Coordinates of C-alpha atoms in Angstrom, one line a residue:
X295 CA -14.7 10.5 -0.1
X296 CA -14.4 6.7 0.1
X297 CA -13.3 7.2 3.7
X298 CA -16.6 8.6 4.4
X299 CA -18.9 6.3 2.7
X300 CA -17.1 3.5 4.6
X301 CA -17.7 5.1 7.3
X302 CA -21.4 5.6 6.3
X303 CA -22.0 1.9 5.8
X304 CA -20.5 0.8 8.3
X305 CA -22.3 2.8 10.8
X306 CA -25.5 1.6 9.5
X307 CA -25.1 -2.1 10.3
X308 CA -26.5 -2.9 13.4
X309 CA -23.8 -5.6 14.0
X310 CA -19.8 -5.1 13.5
X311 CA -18.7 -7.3 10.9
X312 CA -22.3 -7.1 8.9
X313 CA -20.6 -5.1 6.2
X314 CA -17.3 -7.7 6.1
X315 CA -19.9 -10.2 5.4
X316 CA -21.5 -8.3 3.0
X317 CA -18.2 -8.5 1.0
X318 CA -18.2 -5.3 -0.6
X319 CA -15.1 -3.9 -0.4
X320 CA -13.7 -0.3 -0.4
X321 CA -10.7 -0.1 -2.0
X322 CA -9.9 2.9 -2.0
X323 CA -9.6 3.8 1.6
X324 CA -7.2 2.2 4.3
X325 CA -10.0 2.5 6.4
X326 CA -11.7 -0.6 5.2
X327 CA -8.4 -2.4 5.5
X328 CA -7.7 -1.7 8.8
X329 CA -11.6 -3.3 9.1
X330 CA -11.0 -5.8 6.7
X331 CA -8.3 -7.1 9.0
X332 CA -9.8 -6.7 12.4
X333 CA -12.9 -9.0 10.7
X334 CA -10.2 -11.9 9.9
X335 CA -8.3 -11.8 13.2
X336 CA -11.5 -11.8 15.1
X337 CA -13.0 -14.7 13.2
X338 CA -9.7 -16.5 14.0
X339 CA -9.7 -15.8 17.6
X340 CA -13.2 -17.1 17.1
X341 CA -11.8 -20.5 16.3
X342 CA -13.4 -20.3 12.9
X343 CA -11.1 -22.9 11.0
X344 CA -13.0 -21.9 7.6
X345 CA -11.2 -19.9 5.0
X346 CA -14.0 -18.3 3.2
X347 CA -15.6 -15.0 4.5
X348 CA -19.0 -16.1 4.4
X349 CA -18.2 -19.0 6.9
X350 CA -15.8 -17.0 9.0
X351 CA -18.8 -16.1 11.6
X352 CA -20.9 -19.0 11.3
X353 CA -22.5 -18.8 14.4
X354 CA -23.3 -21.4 16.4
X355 CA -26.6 -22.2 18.8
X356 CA -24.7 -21.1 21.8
X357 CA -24.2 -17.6 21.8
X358 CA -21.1 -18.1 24.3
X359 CA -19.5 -19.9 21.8
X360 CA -19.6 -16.8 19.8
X361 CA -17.1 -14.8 22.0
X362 CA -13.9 -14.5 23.0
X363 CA -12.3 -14.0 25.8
X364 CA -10.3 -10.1 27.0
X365 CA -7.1 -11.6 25.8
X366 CA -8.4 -12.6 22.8
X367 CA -9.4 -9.3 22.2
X368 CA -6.5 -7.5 23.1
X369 CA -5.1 -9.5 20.4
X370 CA -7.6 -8.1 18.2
X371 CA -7.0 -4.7 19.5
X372 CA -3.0 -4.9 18.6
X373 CA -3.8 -6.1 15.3
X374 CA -5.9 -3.1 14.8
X375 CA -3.5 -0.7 16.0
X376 CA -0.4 -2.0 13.6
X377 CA -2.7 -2.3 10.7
X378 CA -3.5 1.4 11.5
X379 CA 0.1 2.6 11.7
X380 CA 1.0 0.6 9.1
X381 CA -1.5 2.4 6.9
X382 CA -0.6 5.7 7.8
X383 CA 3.1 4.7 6.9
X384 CA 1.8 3.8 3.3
X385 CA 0.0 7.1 3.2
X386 CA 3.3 8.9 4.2
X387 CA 5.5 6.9 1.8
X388 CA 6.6 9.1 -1.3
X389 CA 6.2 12.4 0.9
X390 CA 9.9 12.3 1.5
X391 CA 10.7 12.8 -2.3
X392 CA 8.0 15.9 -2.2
X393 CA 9.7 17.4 1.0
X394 CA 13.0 17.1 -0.3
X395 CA 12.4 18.9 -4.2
X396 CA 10.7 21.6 -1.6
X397 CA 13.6 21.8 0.1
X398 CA 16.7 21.4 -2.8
X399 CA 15.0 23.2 -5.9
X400 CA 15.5 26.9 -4.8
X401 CA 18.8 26.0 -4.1
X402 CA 19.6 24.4 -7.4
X403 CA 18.0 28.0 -8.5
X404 CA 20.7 29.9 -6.5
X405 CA 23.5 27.8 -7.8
X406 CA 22.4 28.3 -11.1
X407 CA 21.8 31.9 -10.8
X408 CA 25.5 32.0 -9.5
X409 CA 26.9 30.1 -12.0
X410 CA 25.4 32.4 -14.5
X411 CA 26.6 35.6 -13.2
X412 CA 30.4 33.9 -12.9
X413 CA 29.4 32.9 -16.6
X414 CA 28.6 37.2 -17.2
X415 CA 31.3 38.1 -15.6
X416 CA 33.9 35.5 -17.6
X417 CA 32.2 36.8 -20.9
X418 CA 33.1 40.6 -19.6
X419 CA 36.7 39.1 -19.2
X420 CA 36.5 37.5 -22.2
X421 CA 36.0 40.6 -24.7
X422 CA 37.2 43.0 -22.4
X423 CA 33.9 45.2 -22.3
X424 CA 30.7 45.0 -20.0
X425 CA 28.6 44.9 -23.6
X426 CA 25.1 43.2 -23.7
X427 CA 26.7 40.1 -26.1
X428 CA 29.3 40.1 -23.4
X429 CA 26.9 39.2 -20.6
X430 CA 23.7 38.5 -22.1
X431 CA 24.6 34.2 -22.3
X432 CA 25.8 34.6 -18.7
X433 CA 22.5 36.4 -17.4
X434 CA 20.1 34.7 -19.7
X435 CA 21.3 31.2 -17.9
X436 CA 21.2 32.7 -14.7
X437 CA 17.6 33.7 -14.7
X438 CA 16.4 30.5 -16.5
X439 CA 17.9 28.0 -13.7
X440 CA 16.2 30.4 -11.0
X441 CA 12.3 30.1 -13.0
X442 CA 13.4 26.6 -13.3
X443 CA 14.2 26.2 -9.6
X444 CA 11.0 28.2 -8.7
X445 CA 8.7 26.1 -11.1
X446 CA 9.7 22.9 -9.2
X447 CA 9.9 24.7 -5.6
X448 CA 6.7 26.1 -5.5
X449 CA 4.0 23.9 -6.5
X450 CA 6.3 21.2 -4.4
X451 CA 5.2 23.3 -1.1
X452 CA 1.8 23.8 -2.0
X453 CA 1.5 19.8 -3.0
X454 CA 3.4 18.8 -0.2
X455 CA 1.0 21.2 2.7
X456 CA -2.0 19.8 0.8
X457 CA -1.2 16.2 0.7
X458 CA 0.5 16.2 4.2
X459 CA -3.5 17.5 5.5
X460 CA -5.1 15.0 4.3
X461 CA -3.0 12.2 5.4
X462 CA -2.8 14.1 8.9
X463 CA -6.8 14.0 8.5
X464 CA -7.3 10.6 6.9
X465 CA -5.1 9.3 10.3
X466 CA -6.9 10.8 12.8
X467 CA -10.3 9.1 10.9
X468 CA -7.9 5.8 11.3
X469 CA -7.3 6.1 15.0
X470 CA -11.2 7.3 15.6
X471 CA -12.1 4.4 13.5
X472 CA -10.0 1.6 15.5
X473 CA -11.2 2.9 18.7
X474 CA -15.2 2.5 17.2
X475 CA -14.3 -0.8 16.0
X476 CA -12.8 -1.8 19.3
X477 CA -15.4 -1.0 20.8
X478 CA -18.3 -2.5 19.0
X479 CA -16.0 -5.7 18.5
X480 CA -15.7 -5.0 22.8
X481 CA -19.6 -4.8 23.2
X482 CA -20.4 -7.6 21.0
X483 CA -17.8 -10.7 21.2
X484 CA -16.2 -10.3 24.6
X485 CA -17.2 -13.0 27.5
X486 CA -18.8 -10.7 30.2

């Protein structure tokens, strides 16, 4: 949701870096940080030597001296790039742990189930009998390390499918985003 009022504002500035002036951040989507950080590197390759982010784009009477050259914004461009990968690696970060309780519960399950029917048939040994005190323990553990294995396996996979659709859709609004911003930063700074 915060993805898309970004997105929203930003869009609605006629100029590229109206809404990093406007300092109001959005925190909750890596969107705005891949913009946050395109703003900065372009106000460096600006030669703007101030620190705050008001005085960043100053501009200047000249409006040649308020561009930069195709290097300069290939610089910009790379910047925007690993700040996008580098975001989609945060979003990705924990999914490992998810994919792997997916993928080891049911198996803890089985080797509990197994253990328990060893632990029936050892009790059957034990007394001599196949009797339901005989096997009940055995059984009883068997099935409660297979719930056990299921409770953990399945809302795993339906978290994990979930989760991995968003990020897959919250990086593709990442990559469209970096190529917008490129482009406006393209249209509006670069030395024709």
């Amino acid at each position: 949701k915060e993805s898309k009022r970004f997105l929203s504002a930003y869009r609605a500035e006629a100029h590229p870096v109206a809404l990093f002036l406007k300092q109001r951040p959005f925190a909750m989507t890596p969107l705005y940080l891949v913009y946050d950080r395109a703003c900065q590197a372009l106000g460096g390759e600006l030669n703007s030597p101030q620190d705050s982010r008001s005085e960043l784009f100053n501009y200047r009477d000249d409006p040649q001296e308020n561009r930069i050259t195709p290097t300069q914004l290939e610089i910009v461009r790379n910047l925007i790039e690993r700040n996008v990968a580098d975001q989609a690696l945060l979003l990705e970060d924990h999914m490992g742990f998810l994919a792997t309780s997916v993928s080891v519960a049911p198996f803890l399950g089985l080797l509990g189930t197994v253990w328990g029917v060893m632990d029936a048939f050892g009790g059957m040994a034990i007394t001599g009998a196949a009797t339901l005190s005989a096997v009940a323990p055995g059984i009883a553990g068997a099935l409660l390390t297979t719930i056990i294995g299921l409770l953990v396996a399945l809302p795993s996979s339906i978290g994990y499918n979930i989760l991995t659709n968003k990020i897959r859709r919250i990086t593709v609004d990442m990559d469209n985003f970096a190529q917008e911003l490129y482009a406006d930063i393209q249209r509006t700074f670069v030395v024709e």
